[in-house]
GROMACS .gro file of N, CA, C and O in nm:
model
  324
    1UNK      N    1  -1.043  -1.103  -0.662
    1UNK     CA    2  -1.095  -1.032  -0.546
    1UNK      C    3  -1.151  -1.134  -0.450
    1UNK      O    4  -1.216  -1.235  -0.480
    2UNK      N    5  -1.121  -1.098  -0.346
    2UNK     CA    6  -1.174  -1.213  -0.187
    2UNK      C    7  -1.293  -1.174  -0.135
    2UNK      O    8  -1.370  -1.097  -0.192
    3UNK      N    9  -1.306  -1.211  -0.053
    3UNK     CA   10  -1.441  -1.157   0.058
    3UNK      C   11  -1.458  -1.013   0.083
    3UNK      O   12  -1.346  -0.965   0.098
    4UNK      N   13  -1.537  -0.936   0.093
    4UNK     CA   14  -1.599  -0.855   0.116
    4UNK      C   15  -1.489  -0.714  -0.022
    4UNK      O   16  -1.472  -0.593  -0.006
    5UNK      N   17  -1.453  -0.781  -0.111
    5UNK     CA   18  -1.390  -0.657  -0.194
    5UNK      C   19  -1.223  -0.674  -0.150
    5UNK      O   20  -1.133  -0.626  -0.219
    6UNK      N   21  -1.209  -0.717  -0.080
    6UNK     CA   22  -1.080  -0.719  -0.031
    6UNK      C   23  -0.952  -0.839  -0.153
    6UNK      O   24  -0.982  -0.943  -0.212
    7UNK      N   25  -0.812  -0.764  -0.147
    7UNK     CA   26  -0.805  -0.858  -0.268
    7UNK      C   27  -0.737  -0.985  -0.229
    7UNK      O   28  -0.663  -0.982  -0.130
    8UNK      N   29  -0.753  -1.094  -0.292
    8UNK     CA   30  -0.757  -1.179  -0.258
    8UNK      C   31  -0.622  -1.254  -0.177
    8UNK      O   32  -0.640  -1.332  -0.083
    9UNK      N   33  -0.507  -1.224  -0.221
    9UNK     CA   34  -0.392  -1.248  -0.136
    9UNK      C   35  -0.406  -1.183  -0.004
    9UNK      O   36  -0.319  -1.195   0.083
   10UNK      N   37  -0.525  -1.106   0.013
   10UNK     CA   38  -0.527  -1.014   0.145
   10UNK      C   39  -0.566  -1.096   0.227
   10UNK      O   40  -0.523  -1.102   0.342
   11UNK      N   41  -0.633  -1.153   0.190
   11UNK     CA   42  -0.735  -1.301   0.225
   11UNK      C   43  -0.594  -1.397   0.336
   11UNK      O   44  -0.617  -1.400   0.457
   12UNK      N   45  -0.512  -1.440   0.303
   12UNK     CA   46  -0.419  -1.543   0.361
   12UNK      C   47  -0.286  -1.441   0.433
   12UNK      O   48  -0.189  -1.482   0.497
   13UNK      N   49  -0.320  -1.305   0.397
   13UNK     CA   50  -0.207  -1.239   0.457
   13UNK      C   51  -0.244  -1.206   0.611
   13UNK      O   52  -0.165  -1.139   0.678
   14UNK      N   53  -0.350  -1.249   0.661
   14UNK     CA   54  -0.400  -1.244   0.797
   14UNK      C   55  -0.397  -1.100   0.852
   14UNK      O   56  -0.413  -1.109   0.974
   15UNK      N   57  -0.381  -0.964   0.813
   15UNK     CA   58  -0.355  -0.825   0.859
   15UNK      C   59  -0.502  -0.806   0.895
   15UNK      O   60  -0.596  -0.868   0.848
   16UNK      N   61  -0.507  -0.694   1.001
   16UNK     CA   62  -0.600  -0.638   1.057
   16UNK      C   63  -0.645  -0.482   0.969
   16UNK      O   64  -0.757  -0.432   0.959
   17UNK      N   65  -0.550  -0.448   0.928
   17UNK     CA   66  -0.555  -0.356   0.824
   17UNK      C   67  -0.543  -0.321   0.646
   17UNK      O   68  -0.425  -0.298   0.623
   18UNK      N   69  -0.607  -0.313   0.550
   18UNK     CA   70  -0.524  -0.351   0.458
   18UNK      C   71  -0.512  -0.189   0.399
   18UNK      O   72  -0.613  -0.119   0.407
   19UNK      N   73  -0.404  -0.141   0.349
   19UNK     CA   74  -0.418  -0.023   0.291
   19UNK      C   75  -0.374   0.002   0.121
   19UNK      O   76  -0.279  -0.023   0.047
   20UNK      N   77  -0.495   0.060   0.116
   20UNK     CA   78  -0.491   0.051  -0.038
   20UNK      C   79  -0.409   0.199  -0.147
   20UNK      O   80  -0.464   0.301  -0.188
   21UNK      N   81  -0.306   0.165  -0.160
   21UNK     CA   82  -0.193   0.329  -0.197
   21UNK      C   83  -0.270   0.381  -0.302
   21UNK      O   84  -0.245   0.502  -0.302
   22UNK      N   85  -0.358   0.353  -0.403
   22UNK     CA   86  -0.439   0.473  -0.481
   22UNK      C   87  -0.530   0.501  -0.411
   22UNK      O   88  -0.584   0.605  -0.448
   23UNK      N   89  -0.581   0.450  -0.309
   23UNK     CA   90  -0.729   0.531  -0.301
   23UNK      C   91  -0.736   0.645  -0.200
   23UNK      O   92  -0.648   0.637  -0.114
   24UNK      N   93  -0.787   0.709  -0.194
   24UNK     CA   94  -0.777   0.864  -0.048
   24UNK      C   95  -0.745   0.764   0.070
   24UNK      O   96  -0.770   0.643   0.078
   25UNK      N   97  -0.675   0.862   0.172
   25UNK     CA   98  -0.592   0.967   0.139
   25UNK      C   99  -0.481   0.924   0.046
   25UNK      O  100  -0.449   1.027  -0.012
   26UNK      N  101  -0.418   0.842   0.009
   26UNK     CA  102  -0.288   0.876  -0.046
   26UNK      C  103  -0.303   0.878  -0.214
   26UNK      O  104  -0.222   0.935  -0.287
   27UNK      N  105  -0.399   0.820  -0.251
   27UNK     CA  106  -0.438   0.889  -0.453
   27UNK      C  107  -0.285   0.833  -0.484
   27UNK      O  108  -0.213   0.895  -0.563
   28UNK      N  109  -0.247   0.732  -0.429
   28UNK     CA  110  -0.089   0.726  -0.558
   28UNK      C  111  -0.160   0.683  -0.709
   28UNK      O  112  -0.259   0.613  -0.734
   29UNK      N  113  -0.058   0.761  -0.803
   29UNK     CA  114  -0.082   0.749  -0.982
   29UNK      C  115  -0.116   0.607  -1.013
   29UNK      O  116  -0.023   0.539  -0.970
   30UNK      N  117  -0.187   0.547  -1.056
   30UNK     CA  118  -0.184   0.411  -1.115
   30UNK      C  119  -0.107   0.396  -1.240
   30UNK      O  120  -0.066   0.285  -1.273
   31UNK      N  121  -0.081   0.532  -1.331
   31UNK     CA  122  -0.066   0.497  -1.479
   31UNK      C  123   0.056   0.558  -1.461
   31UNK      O  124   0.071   0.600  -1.576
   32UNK      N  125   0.158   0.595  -1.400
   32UNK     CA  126   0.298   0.613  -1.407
   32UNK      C  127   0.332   0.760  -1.473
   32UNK      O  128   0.438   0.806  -1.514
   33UNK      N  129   0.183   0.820  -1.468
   33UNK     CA  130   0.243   0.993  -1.517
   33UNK      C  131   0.296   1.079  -1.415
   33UNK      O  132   0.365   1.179  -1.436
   34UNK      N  133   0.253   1.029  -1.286
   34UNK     CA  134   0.350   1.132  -1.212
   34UNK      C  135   0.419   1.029  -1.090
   34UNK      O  136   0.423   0.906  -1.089
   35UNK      N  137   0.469   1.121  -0.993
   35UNK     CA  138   0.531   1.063  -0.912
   35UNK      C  139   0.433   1.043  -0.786
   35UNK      O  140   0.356   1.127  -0.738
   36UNK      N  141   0.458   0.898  -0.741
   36UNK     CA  142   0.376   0.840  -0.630
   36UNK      C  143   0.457   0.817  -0.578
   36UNK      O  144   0.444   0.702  -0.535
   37UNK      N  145   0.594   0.879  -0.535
   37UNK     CA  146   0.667   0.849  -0.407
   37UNK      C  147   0.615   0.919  -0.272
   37UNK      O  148   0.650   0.851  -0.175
   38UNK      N  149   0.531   1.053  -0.229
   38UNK     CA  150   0.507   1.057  -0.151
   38UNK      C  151   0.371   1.014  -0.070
   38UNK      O  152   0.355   1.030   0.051
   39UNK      N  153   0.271   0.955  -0.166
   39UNK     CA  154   0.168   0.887  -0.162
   39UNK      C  155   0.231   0.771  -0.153
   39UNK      O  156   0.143   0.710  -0.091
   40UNK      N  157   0.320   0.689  -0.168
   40UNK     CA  158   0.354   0.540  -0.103
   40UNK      C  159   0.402   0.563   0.015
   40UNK      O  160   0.363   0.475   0.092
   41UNK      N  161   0.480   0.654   0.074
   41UNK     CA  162   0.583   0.668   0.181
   41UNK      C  163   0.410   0.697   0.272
   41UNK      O  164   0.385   0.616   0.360
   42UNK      N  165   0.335   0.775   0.253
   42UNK     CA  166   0.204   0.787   0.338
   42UNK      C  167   0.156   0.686   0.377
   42UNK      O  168   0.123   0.674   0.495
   43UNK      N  169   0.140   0.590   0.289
   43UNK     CA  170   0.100   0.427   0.317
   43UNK      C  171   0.127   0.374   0.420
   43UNK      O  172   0.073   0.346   0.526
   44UNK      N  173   0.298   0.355   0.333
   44UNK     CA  174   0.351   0.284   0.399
   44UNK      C  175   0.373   0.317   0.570
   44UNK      O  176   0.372   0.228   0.655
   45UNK      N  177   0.396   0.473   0.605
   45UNK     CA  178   0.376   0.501   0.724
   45UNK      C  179   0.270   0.479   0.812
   45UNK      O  180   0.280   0.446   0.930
   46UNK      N  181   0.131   0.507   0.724
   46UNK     CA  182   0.001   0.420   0.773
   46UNK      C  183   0.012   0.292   0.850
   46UNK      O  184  -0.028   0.268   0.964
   47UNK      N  185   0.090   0.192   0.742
   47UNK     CA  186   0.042   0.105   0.788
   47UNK      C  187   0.199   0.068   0.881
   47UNK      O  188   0.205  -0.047   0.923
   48UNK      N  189   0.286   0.133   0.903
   48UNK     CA  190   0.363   0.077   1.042
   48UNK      C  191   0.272   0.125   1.174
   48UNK      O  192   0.248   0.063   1.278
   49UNK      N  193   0.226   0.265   1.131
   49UNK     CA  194   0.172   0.310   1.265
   49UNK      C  195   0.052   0.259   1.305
   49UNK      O  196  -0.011   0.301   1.401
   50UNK      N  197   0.022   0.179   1.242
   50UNK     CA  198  -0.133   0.086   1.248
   50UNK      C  199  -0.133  -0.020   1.371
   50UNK      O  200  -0.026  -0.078   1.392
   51UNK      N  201  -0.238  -0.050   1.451
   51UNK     CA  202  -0.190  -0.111   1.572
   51UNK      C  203  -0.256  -0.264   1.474
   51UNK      O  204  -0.333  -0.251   1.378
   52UNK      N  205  -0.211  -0.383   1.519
   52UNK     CA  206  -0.211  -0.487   1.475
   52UNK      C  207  -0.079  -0.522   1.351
   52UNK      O  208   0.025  -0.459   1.335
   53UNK      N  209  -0.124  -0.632   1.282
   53UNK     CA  210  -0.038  -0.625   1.165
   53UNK      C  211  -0.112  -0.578   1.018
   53UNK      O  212  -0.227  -0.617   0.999
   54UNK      N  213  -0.042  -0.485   0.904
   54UNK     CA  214  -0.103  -0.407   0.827
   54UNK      C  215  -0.035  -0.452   0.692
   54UNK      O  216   0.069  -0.519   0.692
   55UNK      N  217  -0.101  -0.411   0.574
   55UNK     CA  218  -0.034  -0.459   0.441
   55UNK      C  219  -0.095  -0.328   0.343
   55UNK      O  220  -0.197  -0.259   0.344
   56UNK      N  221  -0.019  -0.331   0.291
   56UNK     CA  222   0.014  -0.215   0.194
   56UNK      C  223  -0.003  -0.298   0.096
   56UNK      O  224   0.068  -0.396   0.074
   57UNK      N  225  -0.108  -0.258   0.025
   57UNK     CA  226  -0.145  -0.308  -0.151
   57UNK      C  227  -0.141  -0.218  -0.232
   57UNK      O  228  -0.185  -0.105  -0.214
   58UNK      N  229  -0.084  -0.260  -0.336
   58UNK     CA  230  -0.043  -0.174  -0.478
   58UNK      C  231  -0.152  -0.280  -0.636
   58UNK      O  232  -0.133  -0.387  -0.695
   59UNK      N  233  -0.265  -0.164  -0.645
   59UNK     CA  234  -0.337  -0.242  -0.726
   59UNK      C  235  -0.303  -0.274  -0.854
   59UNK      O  236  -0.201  -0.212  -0.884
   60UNK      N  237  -0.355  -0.365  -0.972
   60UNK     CA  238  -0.232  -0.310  -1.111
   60UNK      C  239  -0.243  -0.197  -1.123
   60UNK      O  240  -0.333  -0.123  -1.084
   61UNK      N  241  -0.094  -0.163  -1.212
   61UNK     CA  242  -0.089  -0.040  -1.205
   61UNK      C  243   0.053  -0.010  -1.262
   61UNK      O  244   0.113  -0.116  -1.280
   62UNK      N  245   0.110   0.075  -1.288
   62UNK     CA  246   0.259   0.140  -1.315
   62UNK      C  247   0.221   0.287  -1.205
   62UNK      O  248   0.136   0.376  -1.200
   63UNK      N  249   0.341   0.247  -1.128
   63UNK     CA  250   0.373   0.330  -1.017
   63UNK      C  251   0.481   0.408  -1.008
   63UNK      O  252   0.568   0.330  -0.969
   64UNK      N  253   0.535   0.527  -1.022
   64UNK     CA  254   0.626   0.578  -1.085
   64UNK      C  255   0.716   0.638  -0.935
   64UNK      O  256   0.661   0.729  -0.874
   65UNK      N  257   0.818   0.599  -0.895
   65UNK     CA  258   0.873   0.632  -0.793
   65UNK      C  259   0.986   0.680  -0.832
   65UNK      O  260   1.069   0.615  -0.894
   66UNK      N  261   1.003   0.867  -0.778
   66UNK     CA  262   1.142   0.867  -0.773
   66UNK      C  263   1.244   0.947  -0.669
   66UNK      O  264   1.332   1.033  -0.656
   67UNK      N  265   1.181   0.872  -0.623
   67UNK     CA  266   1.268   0.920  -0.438
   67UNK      C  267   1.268   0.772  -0.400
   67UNK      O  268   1.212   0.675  -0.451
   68UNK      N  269   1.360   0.785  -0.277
   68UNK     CA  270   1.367   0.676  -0.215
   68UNK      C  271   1.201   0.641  -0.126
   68UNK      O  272   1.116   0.729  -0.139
   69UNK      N  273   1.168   0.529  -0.050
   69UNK     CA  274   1.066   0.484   0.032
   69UNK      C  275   1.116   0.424   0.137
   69UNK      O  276   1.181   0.320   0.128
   70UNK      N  277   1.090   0.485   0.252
   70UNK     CA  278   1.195   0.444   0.398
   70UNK      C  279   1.110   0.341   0.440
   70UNK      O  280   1.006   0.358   0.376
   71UNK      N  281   1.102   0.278   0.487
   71UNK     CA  282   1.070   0.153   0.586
   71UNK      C  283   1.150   0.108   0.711
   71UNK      O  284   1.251   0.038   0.709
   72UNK      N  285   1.097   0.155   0.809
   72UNK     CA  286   1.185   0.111   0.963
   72UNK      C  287   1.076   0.053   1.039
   72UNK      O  288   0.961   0.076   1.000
   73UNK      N  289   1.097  -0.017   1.140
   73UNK     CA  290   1.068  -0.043   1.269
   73UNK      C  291   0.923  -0.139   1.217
   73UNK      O  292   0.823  -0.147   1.288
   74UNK      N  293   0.939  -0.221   1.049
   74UNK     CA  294   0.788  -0.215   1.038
   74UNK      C  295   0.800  -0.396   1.069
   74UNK      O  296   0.839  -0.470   0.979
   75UNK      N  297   0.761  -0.448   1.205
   75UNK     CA  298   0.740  -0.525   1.197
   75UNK      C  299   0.558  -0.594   1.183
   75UNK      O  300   0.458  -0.548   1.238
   76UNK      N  301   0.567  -0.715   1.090
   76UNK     CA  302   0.388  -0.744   1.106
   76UNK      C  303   0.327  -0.589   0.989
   76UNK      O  304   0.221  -0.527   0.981
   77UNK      N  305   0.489  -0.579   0.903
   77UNK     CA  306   0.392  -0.538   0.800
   77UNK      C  307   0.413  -0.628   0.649
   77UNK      O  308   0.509  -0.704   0.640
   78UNK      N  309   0.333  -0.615   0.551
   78UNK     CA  310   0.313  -0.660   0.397
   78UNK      C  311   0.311  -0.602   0.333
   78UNK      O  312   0.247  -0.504   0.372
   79UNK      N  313   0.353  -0.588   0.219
   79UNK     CA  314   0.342  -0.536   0.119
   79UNK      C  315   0.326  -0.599   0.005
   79UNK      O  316   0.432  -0.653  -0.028
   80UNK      N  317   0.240  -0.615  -0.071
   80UNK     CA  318   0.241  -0.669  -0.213
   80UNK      C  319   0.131  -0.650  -0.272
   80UNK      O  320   0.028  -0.627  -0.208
   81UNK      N  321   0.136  -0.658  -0.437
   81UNK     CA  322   0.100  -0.636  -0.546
   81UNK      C  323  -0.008  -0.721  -0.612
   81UNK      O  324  -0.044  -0.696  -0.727
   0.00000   0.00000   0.00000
C-alpha cells in the first residue's frame, strides 16, 4: 500500500482517479462466487467517463467474469491488479 491508502502501483501510474471494482458503488465479488461482470463493466465505464486519466484496480481477489467487458474510446485509462 502507497500514500494515503492508495495501492502502491497507483503511486507511479500518475491517474487523477483511481477506482476501486469491490468497493460501492460497484461491490464486484472478490471470492469468485458470483458474477462480477456487471460491476467491472461499471468501473470500467467510470473510469473512461472520468475527466483526467483513471485506473481501474482489481484488489486480490478471484473475480468471476462471464460476459464479455467492453472497453472503447478509453484513452489515459489503467487497469491493473
Amino acid at each position: 500500500v502507497g500514500q494515503g491508502g492508495r495501492p502502491a502501483v497507483a503511486e507511479d501510474a500518475a491517474v487523477s482517479q483511481l477506482i476501486d471494482v469491490s468497493l460501492p458503488p460497484y461491490n464486484a465479488d472478490r471470492t469468485g462466487a458470483t458474477d462480477a461482470t456487471a460491476a467491472i463493466q461499471s468501473a470500467v465505464n467510470a473510469a473512461i467517463a472520468a475527466p483526467g486519466d483513471a485506473a481501474v484496480y482489481f484488489p486480490p481477489g478471484t473475480y468471476r467474469v462471464d460476459g464479455l467487458i467492453s472497453v472503447t474510446n478509453a484513452s489515459g485509462l489503467t487497469i491493473f491488479a
